[in-house]
XYZ file of N, CA and C in Angstrom:
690
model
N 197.211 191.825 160.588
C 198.312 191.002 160.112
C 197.767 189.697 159.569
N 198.208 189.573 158.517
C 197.782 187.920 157.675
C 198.508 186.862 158.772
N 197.578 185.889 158.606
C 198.203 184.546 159.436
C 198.319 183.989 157.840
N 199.911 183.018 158.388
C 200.569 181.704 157.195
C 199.902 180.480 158.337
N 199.544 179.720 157.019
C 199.360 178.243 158.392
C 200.598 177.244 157.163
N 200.844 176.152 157.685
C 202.085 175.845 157.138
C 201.061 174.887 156.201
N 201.414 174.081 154.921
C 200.913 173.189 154.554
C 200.297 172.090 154.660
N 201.043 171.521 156.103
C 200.354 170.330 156.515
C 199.193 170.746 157.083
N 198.871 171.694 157.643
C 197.807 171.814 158.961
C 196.944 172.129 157.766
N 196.953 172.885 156.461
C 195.872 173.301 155.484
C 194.859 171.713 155.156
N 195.544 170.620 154.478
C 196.302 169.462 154.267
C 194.890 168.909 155.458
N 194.886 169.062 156.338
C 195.016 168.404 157.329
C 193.236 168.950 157.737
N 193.019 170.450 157.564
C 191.802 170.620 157.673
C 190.522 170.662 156.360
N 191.254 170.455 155.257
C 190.176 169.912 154.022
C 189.789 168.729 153.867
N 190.880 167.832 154.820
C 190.675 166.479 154.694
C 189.506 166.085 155.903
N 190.315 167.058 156.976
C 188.656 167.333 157.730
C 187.053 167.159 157.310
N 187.247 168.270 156.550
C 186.036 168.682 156.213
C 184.984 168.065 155.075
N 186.004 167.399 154.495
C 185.604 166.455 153.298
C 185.170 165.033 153.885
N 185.820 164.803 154.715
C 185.004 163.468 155.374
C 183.838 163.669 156.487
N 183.595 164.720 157.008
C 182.430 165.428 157.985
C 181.699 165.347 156.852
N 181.652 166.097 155.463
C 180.472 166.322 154.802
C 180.379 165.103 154.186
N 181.223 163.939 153.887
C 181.185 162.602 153.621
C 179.925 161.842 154.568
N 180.524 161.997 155.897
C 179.417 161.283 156.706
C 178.007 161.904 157.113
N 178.222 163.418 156.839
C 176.821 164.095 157.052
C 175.642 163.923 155.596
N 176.217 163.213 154.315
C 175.958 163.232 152.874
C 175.014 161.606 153.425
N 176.111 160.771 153.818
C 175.430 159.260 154.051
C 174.496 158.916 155.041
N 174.310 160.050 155.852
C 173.419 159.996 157.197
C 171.976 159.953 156.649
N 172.190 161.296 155.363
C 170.790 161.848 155.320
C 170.381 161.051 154.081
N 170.938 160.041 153.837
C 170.075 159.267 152.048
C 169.533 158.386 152.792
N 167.767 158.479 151.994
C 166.588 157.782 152.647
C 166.693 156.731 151.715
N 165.852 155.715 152.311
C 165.678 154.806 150.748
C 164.576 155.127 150.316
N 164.396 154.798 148.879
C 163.524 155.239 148.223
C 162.308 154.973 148.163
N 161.354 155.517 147.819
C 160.067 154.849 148.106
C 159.213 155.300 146.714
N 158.512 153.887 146.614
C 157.363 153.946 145.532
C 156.485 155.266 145.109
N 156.476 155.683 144.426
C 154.993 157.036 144.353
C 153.818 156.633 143.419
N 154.025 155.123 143.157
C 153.250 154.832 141.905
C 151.864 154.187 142.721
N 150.976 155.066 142.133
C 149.678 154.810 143.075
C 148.560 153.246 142.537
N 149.579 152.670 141.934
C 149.375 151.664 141.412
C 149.810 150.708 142.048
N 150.673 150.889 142.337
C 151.083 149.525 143.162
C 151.541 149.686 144.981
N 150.710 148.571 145.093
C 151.203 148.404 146.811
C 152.283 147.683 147.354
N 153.113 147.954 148.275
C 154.584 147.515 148.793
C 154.056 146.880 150.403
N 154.584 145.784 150.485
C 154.504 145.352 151.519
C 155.582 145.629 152.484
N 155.498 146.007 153.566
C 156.829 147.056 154.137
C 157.847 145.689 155.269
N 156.854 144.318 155.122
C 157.453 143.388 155.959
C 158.316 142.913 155.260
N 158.488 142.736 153.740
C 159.064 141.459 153.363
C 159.612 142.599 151.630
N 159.390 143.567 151.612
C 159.408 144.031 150.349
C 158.979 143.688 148.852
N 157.991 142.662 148.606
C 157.101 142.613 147.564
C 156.264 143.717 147.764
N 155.991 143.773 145.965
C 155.144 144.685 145.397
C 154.352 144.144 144.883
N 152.650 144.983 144.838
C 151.936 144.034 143.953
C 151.053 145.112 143.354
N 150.503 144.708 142.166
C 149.863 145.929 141.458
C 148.473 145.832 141.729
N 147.624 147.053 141.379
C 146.295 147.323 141.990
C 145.822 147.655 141.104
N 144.241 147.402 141.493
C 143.014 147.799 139.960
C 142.405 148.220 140.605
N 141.562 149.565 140.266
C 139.889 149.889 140.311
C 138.893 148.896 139.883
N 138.084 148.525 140.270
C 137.102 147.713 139.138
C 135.874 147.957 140.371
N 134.658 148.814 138.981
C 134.116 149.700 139.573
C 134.436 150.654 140.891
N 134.130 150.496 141.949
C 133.971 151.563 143.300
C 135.569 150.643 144.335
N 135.887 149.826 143.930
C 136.859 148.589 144.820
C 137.980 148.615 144.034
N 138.921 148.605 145.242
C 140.552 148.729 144.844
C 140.745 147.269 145.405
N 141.360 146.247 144.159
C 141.641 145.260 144.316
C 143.358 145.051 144.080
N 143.490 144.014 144.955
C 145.499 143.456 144.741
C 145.143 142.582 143.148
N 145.803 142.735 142.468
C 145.894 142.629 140.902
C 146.576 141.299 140.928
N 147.378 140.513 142.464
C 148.697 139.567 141.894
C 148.018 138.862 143.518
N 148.308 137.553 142.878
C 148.063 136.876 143.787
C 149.342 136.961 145.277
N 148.641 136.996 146.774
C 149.554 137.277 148.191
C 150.194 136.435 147.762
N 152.253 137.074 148.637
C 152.589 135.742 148.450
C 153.865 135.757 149.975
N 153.354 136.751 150.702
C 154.378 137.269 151.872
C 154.229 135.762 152.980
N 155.275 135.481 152.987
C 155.669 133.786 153.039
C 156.427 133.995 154.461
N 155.915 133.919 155.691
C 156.865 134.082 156.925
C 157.519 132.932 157.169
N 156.657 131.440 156.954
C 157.889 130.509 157.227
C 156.830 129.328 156.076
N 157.215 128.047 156.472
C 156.734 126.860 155.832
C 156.508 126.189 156.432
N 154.824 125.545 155.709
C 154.191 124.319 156.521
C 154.080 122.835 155.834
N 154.531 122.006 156.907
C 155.111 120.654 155.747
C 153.751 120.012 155.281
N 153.796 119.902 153.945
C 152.748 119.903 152.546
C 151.640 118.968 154.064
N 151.173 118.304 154.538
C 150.970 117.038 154.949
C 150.074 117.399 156.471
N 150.530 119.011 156.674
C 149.662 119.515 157.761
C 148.662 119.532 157.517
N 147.414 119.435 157.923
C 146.278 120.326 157.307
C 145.570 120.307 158.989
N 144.979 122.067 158.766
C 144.648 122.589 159.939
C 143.588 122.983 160.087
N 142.954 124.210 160.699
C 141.681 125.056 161.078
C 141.924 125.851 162.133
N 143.269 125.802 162.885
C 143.468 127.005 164.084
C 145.071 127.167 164.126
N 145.490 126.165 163.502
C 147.110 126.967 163.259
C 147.515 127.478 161.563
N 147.913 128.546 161.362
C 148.290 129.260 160.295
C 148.896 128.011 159.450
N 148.488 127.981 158.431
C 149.319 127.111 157.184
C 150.022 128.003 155.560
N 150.849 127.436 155.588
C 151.610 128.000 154.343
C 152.302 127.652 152.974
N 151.598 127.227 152.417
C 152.370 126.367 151.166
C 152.494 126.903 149.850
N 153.452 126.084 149.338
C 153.511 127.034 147.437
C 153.132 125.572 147.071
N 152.485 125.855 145.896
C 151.705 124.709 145.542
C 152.928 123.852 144.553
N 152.922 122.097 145.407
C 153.713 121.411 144.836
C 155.044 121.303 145.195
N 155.725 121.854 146.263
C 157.050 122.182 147.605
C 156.683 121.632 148.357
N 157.150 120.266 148.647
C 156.812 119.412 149.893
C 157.906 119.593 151.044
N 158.851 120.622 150.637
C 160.079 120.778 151.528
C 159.412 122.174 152.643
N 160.188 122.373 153.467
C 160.218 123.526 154.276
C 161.333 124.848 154.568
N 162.055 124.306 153.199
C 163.085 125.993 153.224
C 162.736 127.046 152.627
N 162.583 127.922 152.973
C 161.708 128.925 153.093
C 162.424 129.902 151.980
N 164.335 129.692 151.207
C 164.684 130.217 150.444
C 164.417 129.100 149.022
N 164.422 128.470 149.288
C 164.457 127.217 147.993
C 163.308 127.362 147.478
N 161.805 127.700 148.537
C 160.482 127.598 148.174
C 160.462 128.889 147.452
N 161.389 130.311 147.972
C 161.116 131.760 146.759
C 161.157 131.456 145.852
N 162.898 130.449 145.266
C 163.431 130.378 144.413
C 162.629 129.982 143.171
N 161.157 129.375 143.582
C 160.477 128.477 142.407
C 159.655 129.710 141.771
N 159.571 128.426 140.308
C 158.902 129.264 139.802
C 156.840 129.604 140.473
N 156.565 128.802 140.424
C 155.264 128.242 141.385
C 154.911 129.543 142.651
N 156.109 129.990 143.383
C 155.975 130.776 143.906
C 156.104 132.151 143.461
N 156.534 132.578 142.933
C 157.042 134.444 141.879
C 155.449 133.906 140.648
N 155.164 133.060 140.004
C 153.882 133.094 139.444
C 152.401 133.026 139.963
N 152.253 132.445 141.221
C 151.108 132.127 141.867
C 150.747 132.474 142.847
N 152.417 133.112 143.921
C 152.148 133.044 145.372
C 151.757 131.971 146.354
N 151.422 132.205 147.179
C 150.971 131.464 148.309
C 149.601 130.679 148.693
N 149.322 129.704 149.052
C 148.292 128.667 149.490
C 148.364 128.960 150.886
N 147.211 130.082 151.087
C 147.058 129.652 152.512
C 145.518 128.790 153.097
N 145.678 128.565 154.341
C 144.308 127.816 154.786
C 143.555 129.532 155.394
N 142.236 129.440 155.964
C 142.007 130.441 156.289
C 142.210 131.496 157.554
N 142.997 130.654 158.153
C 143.387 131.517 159.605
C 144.669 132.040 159.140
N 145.434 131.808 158.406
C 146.689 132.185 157.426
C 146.217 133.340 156.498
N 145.090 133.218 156.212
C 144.646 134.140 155.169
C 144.467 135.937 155.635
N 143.497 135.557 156.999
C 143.516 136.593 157.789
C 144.645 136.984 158.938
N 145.078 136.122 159.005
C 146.443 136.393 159.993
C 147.581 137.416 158.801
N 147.890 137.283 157.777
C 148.795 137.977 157.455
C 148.153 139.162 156.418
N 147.230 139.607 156.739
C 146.390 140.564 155.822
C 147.207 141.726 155.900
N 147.789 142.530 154.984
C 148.747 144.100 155.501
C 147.316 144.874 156.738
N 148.388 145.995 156.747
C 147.272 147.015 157.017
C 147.331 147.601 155.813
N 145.217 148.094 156.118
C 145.066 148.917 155.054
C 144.207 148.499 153.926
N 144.346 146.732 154.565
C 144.008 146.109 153.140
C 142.802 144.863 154.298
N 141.635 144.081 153.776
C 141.082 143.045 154.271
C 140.802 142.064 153.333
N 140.483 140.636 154.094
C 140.325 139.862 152.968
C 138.691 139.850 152.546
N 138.578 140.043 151.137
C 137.324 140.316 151.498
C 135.970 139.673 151.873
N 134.604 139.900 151.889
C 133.417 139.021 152.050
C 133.044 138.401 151.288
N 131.725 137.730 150.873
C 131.405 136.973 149.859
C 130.759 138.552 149.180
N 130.158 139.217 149.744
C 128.876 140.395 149.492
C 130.229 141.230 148.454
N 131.454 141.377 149.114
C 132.659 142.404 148.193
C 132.808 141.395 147.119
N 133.037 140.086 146.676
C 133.534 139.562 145.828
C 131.978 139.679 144.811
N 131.197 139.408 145.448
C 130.049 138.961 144.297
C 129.598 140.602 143.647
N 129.734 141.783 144.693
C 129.618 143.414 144.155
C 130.314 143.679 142.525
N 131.426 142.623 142.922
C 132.688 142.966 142.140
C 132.430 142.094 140.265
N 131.719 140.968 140.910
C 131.141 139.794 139.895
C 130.031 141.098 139.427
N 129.257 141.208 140.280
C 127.799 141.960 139.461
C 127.948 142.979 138.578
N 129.643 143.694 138.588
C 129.721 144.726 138.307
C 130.311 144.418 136.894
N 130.989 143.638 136.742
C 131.312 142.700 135.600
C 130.243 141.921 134.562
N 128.969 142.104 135.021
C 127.917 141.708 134.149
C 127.119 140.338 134.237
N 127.951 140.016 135.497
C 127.083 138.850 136.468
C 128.452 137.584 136.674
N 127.899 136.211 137.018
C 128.674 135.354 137.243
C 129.122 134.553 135.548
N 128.469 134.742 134.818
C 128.047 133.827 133.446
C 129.519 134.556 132.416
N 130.025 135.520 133.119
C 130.822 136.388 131.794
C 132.165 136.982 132.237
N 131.729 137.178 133.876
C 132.771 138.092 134.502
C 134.188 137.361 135.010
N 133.977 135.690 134.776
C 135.505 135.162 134.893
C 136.275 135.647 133.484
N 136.067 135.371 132.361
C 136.682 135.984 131.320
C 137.761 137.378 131.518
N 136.821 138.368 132.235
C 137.305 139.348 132.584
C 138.321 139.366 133.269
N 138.386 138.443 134.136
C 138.964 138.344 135.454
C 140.370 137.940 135.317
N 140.155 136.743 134.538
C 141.720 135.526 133.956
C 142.501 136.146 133.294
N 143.932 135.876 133.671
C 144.864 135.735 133.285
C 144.967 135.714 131.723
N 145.465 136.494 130.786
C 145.793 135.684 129.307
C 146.994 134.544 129.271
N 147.318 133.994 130.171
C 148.895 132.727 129.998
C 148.751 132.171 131.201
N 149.423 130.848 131.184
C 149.518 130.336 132.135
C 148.171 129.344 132.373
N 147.256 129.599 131.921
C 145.868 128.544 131.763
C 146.403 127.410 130.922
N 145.976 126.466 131.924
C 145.984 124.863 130.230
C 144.683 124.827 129.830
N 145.050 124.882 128.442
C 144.215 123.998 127.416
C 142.452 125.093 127.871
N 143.200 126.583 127.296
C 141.921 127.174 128.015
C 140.697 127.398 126.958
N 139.803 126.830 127.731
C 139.001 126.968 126.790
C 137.869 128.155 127.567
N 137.107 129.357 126.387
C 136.118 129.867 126.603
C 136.628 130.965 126.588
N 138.157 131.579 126.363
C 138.546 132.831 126.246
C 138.858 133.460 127.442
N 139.594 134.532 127.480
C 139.986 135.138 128.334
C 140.091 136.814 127.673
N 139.505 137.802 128.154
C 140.163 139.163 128.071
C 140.749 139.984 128.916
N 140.537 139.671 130.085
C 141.340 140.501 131.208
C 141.597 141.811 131.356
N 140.267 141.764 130.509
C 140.060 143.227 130.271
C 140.035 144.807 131.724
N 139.812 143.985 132.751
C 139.666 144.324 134.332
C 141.201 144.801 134.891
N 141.975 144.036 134.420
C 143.972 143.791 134.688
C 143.927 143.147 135.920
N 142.701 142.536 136.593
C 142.827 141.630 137.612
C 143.695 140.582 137.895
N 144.105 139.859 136.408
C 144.927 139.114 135.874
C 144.975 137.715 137.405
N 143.977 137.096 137.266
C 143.833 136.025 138.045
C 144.447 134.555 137.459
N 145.549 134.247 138.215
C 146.248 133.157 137.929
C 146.154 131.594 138.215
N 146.273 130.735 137.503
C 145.828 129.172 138.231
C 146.592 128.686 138.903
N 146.739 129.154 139.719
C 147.330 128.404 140.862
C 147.352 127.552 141.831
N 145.763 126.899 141.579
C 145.537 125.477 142.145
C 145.451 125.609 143.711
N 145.503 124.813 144.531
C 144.655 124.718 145.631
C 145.306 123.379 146.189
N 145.711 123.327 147.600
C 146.132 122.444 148.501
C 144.815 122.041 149.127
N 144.399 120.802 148.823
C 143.208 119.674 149.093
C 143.264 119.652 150.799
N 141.824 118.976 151.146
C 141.748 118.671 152.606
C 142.601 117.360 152.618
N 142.488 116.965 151.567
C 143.803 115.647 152.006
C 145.111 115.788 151.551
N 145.411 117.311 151.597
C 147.000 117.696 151.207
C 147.515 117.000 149.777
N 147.236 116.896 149.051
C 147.428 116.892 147.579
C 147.129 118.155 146.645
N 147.724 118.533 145.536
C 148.003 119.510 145.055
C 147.242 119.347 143.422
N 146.324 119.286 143.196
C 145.340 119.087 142.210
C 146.458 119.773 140.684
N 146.207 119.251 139.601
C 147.267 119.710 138.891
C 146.935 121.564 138.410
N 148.333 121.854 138.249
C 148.042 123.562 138.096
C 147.925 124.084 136.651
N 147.070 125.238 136.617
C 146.698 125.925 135.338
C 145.219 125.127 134.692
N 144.748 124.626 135.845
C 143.440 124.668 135.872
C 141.997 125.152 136.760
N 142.824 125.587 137.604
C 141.628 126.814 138.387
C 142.108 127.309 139.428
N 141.610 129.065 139.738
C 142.237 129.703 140.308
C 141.191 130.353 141.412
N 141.651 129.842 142.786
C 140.356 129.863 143.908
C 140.723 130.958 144.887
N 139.851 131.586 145.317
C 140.394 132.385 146.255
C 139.080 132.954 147.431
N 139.808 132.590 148.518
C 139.090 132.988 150.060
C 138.192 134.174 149.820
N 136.728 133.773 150.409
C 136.585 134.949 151.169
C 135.935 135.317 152.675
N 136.090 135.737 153.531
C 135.734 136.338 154.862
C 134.301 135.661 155.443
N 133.861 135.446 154.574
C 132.090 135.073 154.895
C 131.990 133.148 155.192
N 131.990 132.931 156.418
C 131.677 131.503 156.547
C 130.211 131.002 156.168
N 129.931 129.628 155.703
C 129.004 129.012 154.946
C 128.267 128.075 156.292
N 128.493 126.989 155.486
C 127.833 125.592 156.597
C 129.072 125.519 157.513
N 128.958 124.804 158.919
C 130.726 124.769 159.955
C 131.585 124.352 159.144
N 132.176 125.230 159.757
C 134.214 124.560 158.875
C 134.267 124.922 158.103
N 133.266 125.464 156.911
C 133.450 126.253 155.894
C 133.185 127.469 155.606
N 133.549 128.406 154.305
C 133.443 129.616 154.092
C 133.751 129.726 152.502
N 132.443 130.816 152.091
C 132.401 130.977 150.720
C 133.978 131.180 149.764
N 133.833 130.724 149.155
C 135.258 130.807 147.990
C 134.879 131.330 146.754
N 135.502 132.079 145.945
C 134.866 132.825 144.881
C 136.275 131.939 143.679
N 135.880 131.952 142.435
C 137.237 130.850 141.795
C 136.760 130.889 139.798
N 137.591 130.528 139.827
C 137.581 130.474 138.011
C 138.372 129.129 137.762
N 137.528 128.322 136.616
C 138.472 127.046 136.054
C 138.837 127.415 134.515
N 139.832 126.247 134.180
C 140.075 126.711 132.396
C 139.035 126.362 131.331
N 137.733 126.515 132.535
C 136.357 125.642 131.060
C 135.486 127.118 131.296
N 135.262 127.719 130.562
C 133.955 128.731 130.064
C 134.478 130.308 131.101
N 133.693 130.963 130.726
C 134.100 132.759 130.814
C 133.794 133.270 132.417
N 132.820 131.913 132.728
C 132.020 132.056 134.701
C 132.851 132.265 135.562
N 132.352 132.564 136.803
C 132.542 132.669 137.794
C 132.257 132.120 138.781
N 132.474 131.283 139.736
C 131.835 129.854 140.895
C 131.845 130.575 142.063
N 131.161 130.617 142.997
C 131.469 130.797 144.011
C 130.544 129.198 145.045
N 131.707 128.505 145.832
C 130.977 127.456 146.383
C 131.510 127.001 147.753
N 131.091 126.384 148.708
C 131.754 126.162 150.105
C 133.141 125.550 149.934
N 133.963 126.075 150.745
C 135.080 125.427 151.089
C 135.881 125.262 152.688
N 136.134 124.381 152.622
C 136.234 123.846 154.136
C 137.992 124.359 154.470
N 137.897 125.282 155.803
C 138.685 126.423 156.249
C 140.356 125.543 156.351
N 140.684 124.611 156.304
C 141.549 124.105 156.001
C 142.669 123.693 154.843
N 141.858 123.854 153.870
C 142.297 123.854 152.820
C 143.273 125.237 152.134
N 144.432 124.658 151.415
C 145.300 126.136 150.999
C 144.616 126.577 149.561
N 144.154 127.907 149.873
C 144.082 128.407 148.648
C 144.802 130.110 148.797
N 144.556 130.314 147.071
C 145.219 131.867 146.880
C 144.204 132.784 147.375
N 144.566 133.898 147.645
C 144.604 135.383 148.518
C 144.637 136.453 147.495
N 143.751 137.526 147.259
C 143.492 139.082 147.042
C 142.645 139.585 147.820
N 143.540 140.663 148.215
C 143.006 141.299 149.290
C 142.304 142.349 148.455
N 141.444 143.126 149.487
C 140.472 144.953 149.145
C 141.296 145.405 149.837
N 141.360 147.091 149.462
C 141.354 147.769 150.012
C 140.220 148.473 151.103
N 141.017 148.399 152.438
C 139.823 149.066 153.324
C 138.777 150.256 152.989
């Protein structure tokens, strides 16, 4: 014998079933994730930053800029983490995204900042990884060219090809006496290997000739961050 069900109860079980597969539809959407083997995602803060081969070393292409809080311009340290965007003497930590200084340059850290917020996966590197990376480029005399940025340099003189896509930006450097040297004239960056006390080799490019510097810098001071890959 056929069963009648009356209208409402029909009514009553599509509407069922349409909102079960409603909430079983929204359960299962993942968010999406990168596949581009080019670029790395930071999973704390959601910046992305793009990556180069250059020779045998996978380098971060964009200067760090994963910003947990703010340190007022005027600190300067050697055992507590420091954090500055170069030229933000304030400490709001949304006002400081908002600049431009920060989305072009990233972050000034000192060096316990540098290694304190390293991802996994990634280290900051030695003097021996940065200079591998110089030698491989055709020495110190040629391989900043390679290295720099095409924009954003003042008044650059000696060329730039960037031929590498390292694309190294001037983003200037927070002084041991907390002053902010003017920007788009040299772009410095940490590395792992300490020098004479208090200091540790820095590898860097200015807007005068195609070189490459590498010279002591004293662990207090904010500078920019590219990490290796492990």
């Amino acid at each position: 014998m056929k069963k009648f069900y009356p209208l409402f109860i029909l009514a009553t079980l599509c509407s069922t079933l349409f909102l079960s597969c409603k909430k079983e539809s929204s359960n299962t959407t993942e968010t999406p994730k990168t596949t581009d083997p080019n670029t790395f995602i930071d999973k704390r803060d959601g910046n992305a930053y793009r990556i180069v081969k250059i020779g045998k070393q996978i380098w971060m292409a964009e200067n760090f800029r994963y910003l947990p809080s703010l340190t007022d311009s005027q600190t300067i340290s050697s055992t507590i983490p420091t954090f500055n965007v170069n030229s933000y003497k304030g400490t709001d930590l949304m006002v400081a995204k908002s600049l431009s200084n920060y989305k072009n340059y990233g972050v000034l850290y000192n060096l316990v900042a540098a290694k304190d917020v390293c991802p996994e996966g990634w280290h900051l590197p030695s003097a021996a990884e940065w200079q591998t990376m110089v030698d491989s480029l055709g020495g110190d005399k040629v391989a900043g060219a390679k290295l720099k940025d095409t924009t954003l340099w003042l008044e650059l003189k000696g060329g730039t090809t960037n031929e590498t896509g390292f694309t190294a930006r001037p983003g200037g450097h927070r002084s041991n006496a907390a002053t902010y040297p003017p920007l788009g004239t040299n772009a410095y960056f940490w590395s792992s290997t300490p020098s004479i006390p208090n200091n540790f080799t820095m590898y860097g490019m200015t807007r005068l000739g195609t070189y490459i510097l590498s010279f002591d810098m004293i662990e207090s001071c904010g500078l920019s961050v590219r990490y290796i890959k492990d």
